[in-house]
Tab-separated table of N, CA and C in Angstrom:
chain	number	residue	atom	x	y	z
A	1	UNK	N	0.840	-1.182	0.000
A	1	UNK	CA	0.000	0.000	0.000
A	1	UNK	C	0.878	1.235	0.000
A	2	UNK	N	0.548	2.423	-1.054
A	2	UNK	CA	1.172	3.645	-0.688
A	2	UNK	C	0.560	4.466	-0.191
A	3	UNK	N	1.648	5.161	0.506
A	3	UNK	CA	1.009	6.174	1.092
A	3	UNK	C	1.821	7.349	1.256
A	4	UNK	N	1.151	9.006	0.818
A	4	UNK	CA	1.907	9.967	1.123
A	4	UNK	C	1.757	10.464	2.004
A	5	UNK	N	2.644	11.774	2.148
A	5	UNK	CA	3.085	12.189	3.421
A	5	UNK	C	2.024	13.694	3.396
A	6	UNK	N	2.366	14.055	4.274
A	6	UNK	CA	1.429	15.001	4.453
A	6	UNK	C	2.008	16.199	3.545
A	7	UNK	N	2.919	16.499	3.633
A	7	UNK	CA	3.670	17.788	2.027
A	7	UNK	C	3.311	16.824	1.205
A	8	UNK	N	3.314	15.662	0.857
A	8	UNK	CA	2.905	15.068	-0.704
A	8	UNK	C	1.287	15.901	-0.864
A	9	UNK	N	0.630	15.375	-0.100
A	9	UNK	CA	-0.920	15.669	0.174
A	9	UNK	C	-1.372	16.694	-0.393
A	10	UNK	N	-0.510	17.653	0.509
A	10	UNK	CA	-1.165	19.268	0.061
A	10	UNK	C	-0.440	19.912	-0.905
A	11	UNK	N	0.671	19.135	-1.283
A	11	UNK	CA	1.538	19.582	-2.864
A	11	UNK	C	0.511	18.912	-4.087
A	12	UNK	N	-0.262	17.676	-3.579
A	12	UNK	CA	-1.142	17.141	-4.939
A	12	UNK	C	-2.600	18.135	-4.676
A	13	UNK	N	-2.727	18.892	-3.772
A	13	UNK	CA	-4.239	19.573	-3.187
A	13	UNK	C	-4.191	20.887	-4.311
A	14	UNK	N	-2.769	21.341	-4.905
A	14	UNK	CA	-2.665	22.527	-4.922
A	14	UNK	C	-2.517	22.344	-7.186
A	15	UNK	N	-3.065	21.278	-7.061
A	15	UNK	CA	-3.221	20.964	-8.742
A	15	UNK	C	-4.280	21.420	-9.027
A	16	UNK	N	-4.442	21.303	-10.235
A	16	UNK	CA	-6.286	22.004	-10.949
A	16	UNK	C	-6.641	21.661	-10.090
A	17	UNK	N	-8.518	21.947	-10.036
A	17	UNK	CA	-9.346	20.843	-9.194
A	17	UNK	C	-9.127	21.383	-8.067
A	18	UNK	N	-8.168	21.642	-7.546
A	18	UNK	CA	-8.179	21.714	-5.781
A	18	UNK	C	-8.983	23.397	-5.325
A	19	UNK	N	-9.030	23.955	-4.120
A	19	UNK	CA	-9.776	24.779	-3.906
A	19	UNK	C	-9.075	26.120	-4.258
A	20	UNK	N	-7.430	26.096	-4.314
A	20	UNK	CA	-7.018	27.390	-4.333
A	20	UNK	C	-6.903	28.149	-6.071
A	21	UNK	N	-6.707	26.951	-6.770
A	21	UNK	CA	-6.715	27.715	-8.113
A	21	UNK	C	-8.307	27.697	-8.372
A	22	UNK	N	-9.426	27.140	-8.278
A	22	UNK	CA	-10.947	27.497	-8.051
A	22	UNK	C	-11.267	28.554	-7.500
A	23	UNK	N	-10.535	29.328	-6.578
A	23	UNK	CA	-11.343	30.262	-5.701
A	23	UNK	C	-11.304	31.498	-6.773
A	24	UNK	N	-12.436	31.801	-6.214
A	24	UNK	CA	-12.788	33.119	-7.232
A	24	UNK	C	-12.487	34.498	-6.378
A	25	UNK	N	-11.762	34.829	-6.751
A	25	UNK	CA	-11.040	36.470	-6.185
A	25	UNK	C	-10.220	37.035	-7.215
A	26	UNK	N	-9.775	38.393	-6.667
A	26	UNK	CA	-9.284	39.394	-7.547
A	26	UNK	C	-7.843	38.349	-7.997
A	27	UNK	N	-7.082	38.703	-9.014
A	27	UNK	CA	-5.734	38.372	-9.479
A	27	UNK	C	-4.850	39.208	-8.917
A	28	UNK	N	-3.700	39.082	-8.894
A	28	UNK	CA	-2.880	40.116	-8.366
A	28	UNK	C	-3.160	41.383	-9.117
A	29	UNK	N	-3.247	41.487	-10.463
A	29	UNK	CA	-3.086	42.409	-11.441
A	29	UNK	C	-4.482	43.407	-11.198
A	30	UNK	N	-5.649	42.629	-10.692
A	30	UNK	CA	-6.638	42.855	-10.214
A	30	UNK	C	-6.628	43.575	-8.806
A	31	UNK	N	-5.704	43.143	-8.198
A	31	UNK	CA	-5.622	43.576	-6.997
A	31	UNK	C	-4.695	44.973	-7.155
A	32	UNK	N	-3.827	44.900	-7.869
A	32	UNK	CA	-2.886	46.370	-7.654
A	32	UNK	C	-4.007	47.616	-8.994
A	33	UNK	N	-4.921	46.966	-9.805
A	33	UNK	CA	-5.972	48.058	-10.273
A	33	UNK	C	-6.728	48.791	-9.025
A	34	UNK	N	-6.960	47.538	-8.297
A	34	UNK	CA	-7.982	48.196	-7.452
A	34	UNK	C	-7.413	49.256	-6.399
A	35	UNK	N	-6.144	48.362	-5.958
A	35	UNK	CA	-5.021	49.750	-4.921
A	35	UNK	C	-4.851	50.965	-5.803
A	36	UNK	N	-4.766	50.918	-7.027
A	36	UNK	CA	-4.094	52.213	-7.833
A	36	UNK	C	-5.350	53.384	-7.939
A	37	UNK	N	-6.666	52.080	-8.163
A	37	UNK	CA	-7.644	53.469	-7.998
A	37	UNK	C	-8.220	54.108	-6.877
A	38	UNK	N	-7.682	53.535	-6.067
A	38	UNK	CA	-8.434	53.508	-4.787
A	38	UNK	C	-7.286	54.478	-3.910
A	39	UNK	N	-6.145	54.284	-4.721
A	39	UNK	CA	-4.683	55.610	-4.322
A	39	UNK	C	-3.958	55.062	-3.089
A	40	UNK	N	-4.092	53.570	-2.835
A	40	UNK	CA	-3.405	52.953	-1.927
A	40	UNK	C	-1.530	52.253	-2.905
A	41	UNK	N	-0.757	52.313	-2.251
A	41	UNK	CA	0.916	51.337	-2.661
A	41	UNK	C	0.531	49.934	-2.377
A	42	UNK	N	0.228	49.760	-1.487
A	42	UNK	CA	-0.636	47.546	-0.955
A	42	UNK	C	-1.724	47.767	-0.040
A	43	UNK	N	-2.116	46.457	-0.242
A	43	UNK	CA	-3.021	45.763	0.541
A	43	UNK	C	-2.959	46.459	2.007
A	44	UNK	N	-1.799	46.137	2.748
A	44	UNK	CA	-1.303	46.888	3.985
A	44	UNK	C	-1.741	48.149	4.157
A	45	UNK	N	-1.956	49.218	3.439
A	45	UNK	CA	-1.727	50.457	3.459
A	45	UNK	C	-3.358	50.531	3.562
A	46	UNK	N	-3.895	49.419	2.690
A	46	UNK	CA	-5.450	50.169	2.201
A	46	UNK	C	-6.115	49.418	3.671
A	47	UNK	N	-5.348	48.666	4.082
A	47	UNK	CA	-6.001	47.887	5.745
A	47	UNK	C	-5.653	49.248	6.672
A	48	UNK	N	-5.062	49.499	6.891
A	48	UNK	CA	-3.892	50.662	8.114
A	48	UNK	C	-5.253	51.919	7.398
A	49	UNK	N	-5.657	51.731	6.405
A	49	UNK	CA	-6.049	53.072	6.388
A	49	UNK	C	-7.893	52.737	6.793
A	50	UNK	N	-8.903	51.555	7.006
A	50	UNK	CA	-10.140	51.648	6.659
A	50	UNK	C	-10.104	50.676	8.114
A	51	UNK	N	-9.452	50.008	8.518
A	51	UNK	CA	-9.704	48.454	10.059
A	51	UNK	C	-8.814	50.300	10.964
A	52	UNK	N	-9.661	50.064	11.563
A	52	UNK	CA	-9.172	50.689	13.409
A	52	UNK	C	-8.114	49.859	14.039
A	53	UNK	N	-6.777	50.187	14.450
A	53	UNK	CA	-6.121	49.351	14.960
A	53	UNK	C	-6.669	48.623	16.253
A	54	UNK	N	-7.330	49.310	17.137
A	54	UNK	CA	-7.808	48.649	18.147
A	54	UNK	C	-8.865	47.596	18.016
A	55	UNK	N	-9.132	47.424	16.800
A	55	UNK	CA	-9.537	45.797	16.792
A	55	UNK	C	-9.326	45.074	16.032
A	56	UNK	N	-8.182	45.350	15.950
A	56	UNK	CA	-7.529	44.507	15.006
A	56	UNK	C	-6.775	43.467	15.828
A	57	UNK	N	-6.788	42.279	15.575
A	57	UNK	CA	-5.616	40.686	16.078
A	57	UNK	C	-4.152	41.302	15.725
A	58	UNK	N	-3.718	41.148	17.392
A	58	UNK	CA	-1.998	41.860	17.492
A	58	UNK	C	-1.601	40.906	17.070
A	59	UNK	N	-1.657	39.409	17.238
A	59	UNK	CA	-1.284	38.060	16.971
A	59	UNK	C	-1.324	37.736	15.890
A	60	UNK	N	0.024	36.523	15.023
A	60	UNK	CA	-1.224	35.926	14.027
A	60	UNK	C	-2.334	34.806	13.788
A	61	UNK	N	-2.933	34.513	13.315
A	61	UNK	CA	-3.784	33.670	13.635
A	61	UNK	C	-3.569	32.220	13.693
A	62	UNK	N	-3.865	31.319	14.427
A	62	UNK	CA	-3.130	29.939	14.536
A	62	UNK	C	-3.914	28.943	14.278
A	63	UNK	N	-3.843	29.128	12.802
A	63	UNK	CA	-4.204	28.228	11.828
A	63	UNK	C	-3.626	27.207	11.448
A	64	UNK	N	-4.170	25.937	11.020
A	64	UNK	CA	-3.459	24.669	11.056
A	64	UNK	C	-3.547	24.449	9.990
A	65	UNK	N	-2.450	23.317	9.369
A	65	UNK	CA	-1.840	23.148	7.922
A	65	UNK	C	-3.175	22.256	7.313
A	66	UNK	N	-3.025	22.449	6.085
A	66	UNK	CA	-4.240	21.798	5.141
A	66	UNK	C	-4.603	20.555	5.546
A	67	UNK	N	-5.552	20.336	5.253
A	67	UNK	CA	-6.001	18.783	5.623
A	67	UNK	C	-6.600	18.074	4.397
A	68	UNK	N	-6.354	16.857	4.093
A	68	UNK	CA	-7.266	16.116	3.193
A	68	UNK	C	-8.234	16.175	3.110
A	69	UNK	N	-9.239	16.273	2.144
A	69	UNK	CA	-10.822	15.794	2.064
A	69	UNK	C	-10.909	14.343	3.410
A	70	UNK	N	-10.566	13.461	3.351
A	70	UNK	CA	-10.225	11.898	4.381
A	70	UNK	C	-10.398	12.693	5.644
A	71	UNK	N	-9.019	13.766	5.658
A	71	UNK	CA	-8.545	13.791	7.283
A	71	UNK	C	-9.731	14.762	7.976
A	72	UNK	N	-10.084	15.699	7.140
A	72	UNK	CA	-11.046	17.068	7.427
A	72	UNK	C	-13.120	16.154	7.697
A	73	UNK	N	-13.016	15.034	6.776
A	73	UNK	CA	-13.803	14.333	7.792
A	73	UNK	C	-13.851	13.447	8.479
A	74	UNK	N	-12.560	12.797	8.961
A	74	UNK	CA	-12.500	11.988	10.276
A	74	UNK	C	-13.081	13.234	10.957
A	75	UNK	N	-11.967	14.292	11.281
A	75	UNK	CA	-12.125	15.275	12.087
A	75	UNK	C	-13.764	15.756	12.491
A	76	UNK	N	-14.136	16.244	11.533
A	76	UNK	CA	-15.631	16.394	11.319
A	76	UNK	C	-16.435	15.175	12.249
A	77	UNK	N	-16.059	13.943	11.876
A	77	UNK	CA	-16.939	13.005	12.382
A	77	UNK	C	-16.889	12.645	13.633
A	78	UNK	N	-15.604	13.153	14.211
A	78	UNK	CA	-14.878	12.993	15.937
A	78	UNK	C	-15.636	14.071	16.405
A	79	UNK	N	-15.121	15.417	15.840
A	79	UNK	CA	-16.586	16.429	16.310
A	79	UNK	C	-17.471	16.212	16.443
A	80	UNK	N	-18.893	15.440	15.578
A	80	UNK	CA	-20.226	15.259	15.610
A	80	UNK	C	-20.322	13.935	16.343
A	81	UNK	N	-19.637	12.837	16.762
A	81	UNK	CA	-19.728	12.055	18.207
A	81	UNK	C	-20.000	12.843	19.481
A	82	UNK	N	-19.769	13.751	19.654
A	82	UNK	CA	-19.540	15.039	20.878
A	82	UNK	C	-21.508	15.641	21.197
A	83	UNK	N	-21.950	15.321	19.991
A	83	UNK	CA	-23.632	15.555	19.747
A	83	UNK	C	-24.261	14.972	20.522
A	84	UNK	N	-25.233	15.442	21.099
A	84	UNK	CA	-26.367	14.840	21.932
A	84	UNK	C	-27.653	14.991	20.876
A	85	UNK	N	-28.083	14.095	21.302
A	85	UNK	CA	-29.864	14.095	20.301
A	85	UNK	C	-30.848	14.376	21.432
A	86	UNK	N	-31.603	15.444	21.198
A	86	UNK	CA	-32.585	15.995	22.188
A	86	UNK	C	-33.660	15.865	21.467
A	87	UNK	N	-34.800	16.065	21.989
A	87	UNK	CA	-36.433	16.232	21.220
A	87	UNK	C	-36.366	16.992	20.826
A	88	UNK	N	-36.576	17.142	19.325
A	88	UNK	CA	-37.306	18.532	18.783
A	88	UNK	C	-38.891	19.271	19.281
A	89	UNK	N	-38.550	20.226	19.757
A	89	UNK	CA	-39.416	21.015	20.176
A	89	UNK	C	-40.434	22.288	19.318
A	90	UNK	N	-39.995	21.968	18.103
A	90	UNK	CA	-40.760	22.970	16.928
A	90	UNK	C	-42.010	22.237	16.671
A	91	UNK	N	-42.403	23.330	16.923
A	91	UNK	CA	-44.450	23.289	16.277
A	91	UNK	C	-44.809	23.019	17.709
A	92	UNK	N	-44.030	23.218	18.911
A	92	UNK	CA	-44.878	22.604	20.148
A	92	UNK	C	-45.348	24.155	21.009
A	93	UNK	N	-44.540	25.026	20.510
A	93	UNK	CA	-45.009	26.253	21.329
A	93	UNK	C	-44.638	25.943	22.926
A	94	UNK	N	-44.997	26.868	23.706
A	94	UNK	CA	-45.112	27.217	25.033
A	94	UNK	C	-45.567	26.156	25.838
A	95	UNK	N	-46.763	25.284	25.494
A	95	UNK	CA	-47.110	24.662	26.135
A	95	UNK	C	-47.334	23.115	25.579
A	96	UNK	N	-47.888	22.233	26.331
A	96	UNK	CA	-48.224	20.791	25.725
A	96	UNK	C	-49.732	20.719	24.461
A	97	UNK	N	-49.124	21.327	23.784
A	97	UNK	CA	-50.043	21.274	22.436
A	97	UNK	C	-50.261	20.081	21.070
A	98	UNK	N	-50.776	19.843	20.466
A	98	UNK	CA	-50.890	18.895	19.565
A	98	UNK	C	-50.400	19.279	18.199
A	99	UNK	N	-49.837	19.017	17.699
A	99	UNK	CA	-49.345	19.633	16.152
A	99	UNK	C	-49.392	17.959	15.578
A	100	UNK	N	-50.199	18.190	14.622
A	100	UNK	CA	-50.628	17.099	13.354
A	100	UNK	C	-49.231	16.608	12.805
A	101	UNK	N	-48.767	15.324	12.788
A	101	UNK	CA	-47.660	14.833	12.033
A	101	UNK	C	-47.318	15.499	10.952
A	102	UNK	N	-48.384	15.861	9.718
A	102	UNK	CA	-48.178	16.014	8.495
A	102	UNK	C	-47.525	17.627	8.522
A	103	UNK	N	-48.577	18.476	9.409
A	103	UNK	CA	-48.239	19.658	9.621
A	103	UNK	C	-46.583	19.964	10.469
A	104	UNK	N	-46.527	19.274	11.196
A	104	UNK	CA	-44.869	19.415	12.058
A	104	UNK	C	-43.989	19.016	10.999
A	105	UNK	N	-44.008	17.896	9.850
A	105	UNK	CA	-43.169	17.583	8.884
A	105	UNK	C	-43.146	18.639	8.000
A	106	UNK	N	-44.002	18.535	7.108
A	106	UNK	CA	-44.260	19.633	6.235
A	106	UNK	C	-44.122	20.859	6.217
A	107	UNK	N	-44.523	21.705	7.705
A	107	UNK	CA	-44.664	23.234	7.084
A	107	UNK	C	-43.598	23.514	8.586
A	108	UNK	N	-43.312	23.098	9.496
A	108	UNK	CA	-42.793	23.226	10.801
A	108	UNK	C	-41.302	22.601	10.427
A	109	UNK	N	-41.141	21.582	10.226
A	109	UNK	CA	-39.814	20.946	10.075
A	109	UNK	C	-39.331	20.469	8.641
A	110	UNK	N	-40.183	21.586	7.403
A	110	UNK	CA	-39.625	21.086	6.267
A	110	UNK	C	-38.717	21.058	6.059
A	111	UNK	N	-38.176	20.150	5.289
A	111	UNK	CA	-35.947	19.818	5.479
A	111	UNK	C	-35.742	21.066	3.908
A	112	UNK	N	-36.406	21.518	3.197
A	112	UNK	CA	-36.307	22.450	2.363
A	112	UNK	C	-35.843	23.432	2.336
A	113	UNK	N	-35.906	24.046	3.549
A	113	UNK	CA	-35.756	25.153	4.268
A	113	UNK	C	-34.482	25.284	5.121
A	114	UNK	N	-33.909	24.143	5.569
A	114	UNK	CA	-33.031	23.915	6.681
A	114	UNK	C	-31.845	23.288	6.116
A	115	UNK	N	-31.637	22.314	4.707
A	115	UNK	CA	-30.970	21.572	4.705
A	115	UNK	C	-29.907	21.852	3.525
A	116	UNK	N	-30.533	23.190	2.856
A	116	UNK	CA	-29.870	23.691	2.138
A	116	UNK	C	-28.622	24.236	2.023
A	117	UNK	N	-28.379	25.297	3.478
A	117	UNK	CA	-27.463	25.587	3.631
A	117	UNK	C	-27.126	25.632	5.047
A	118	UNK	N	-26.004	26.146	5.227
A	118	UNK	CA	-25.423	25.790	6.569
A	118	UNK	C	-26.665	26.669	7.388
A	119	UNK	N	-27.240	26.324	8.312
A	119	UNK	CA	-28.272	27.458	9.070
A	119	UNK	C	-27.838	28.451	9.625
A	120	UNK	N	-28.022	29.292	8.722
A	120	UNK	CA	-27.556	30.621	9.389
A	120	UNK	C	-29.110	31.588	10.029
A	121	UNK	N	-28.624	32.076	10.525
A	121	UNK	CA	-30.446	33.076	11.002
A	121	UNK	C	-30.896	33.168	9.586
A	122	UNK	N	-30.031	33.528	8.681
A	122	UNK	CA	-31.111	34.435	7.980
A	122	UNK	C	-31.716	33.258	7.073
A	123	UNK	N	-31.070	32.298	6.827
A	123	UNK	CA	-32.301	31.219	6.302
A	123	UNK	C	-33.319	30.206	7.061
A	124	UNK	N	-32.785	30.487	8.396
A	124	UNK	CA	-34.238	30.308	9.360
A	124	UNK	C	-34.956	30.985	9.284
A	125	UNK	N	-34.558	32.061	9.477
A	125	UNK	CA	-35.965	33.091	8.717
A	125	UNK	C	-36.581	32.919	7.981
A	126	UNK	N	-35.864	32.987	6.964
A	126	UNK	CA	-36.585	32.619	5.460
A	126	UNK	C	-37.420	31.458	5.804
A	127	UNK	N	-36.878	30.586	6.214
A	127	UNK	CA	-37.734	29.110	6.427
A	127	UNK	C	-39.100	29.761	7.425
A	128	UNK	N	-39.239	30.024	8.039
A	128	UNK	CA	-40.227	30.566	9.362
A	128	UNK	C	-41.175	31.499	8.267
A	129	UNK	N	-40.488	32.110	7.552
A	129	UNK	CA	-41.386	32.784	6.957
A	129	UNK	C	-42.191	32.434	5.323
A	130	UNK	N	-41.182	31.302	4.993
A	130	UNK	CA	-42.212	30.039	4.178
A	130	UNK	C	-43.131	29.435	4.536
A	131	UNK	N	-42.572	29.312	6.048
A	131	UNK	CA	-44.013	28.141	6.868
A	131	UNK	C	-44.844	28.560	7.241
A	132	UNK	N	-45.055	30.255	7.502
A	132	UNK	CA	-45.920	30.980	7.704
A	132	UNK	C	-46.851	31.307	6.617
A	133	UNK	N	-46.364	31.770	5.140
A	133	UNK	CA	-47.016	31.516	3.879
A	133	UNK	C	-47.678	30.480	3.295
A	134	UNK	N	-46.908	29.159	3.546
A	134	UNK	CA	-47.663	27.929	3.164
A	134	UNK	C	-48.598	27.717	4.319
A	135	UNK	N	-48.797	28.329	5.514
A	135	UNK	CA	-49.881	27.927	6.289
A	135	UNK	C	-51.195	28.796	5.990
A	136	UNK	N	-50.754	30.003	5.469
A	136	UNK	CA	-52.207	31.203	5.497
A	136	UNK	C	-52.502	30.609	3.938
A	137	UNK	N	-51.794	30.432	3.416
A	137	UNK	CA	-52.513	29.825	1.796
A	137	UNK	C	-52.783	28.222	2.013
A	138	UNK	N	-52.892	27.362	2.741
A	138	UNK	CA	-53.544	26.326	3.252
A	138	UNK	C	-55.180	27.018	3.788
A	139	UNK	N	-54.654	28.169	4.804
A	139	UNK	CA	-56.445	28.954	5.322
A	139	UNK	C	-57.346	29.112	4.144
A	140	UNK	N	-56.113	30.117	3.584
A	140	UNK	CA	-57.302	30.525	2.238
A	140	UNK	C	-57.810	29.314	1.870
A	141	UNK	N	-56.930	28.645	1.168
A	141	UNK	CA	-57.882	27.537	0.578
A	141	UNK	C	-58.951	27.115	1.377
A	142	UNK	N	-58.864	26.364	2.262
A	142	UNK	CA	-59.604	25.770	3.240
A	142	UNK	C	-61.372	26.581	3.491
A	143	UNK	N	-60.783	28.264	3.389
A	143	UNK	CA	-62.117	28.452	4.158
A	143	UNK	C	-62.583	29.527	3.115
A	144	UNK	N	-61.854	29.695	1.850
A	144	UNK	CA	-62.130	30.282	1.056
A	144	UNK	C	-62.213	32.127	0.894
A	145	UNK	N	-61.609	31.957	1.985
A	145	UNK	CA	-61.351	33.661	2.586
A	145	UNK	C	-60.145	34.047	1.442
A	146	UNK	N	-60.328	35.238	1.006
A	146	UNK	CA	-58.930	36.256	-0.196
A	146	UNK	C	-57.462	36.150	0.591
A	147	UNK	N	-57.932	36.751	2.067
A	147	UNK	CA	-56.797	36.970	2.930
A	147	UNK	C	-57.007	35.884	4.111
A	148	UNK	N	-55.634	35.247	4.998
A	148	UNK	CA	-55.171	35.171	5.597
A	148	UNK	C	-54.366	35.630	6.697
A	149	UNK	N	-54.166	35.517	8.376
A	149	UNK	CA	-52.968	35.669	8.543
A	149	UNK	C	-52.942	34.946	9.998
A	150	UNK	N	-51.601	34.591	9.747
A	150	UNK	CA	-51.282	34.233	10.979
A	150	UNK	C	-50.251	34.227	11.913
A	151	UNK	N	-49.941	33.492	12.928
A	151	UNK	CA	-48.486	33.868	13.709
A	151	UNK	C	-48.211	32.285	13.866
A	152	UNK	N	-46.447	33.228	13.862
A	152	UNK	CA	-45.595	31.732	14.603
A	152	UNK	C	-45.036	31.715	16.105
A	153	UNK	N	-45.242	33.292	16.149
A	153	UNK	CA	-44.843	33.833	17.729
A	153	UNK	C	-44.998	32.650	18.546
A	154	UNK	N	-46.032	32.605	18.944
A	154	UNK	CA	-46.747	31.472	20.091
A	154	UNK	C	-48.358	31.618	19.864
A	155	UNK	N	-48.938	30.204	20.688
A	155	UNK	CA	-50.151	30.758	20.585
A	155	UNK	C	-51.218	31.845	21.532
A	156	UNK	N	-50.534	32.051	22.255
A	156	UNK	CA	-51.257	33.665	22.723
A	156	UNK	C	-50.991	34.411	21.760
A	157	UNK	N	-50.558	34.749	20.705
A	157	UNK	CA	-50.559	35.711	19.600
A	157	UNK	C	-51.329	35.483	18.397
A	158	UNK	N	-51.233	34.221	18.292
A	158	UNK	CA	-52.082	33.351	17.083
A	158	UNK	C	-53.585	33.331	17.998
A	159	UNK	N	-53.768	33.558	18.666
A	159	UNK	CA	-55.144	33.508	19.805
A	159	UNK	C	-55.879	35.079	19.922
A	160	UNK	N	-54.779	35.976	19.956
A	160	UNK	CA	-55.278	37.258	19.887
A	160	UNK	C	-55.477	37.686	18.431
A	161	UNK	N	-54.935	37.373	17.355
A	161	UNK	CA	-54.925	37.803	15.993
A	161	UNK	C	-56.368	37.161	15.075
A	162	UNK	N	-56.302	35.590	15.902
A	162	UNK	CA	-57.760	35.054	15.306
A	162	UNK	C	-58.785	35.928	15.892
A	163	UNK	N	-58.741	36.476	17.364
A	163	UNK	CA	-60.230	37.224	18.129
A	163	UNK	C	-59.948	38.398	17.185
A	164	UNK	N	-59.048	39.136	16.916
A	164	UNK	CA	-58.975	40.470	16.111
A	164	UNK	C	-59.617	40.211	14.949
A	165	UNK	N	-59.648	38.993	14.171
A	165	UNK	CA	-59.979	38.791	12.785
A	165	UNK	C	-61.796	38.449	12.845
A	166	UNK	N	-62.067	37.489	13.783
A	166	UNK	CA	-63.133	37.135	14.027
A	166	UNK	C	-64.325	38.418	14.455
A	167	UNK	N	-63.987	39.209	15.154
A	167	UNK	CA	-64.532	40.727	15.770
A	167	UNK	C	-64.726	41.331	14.371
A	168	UNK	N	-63.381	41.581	13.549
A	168	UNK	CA	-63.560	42.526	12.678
A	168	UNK	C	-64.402	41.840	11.826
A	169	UNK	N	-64.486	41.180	11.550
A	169	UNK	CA	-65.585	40.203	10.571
A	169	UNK	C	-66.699	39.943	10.961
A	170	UNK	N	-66.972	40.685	12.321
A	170	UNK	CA	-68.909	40.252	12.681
A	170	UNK	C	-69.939	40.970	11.880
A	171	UNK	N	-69.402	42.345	11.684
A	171	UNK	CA	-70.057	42.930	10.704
A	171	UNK	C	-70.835	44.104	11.659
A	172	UNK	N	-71.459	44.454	11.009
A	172	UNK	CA	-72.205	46.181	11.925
A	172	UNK	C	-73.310	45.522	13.240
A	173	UNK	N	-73.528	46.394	14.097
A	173	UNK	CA	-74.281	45.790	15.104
A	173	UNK	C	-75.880	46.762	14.699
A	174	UNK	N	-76.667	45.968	14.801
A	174	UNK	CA	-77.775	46.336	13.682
A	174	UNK	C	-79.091	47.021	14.718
């Protein structure tokens, strides 16, 4: 069996294909256009002049040498042993409530929303605010009403927004 060494590794990482000739950024030639219009000599100068030194890292950063696709997920996978599995608690709200299988899969825990990208807030959001759309256009349909609305807050909010909707819809007192 062969096997290389770790400089073999990241000397074969650094061929086509690998991540550093892929990455998409300025070229050098690109980079000294942009200093020349911008009226900076380097990189250095145009940092010293726009980062505040006081928060800037006095140190340098202690970063560790490349890793294989192999080694970067052992690593990965030694990390995610460290995981605990807890109950999911989405679609349950505040209290001991009932949420319909189809509905907790579908519009509460659709993997559509979540599995796309790494979860950052802002595509939880986005997701929260899909599941909120696919639920008021489920109403409409259902009860044949133009408009919808509803909450994901909790249900004391989804409780006060239905009495607001229901009131405004009684119609004149005769």
């Amino acid at each position: 069996m062969i096997t290389q060494s770790s400089k073999e590794q990241t000397e074969s990482h650094m061929d086509a294909g690998s991540f550093i000739p892929r990455h998409i950024g300025p070229s050098e030639a690109e980079q000294r256009e942009m200093l020349r219009l911008l009226g900076f000599e380097s990189l250095d100068a145009c940092i010293d002049a726009t980062i505040p030194q006081s928060i800037r890292l006095a140190r340098p950063l202690s970063i560790h040498g490349a890793l294989s696709e192999h080694e970067a997920l052992a690593n990965l996978r030694r990390i995610a042993r460290r995981n605990h599995v807890f109950r999911s608690y989405l679609g349950l709200g505040y209290h001991a409530c009932i949420t319909p299988p189809v509905i907790q899969r579908n519009v509460l825990e659709n993997p559509g929303w979540y599995t796309a990208y790494t979860p950052y807030q802002a595509e939880i959001a986005q997701g929260r605010l899909e599941a909120l759309l696919t639920f008021q256009t489920m109403v409409m349909d259902l009860t044949g009403f133009e408009i919808a609305n509803a909450s994901l807050l909790d249900e004391g909010t989804a409780a006060a927004e239905a009495m607001a909707m229901a009131y405004a819809a009684r119609g004149k007192e005769g």
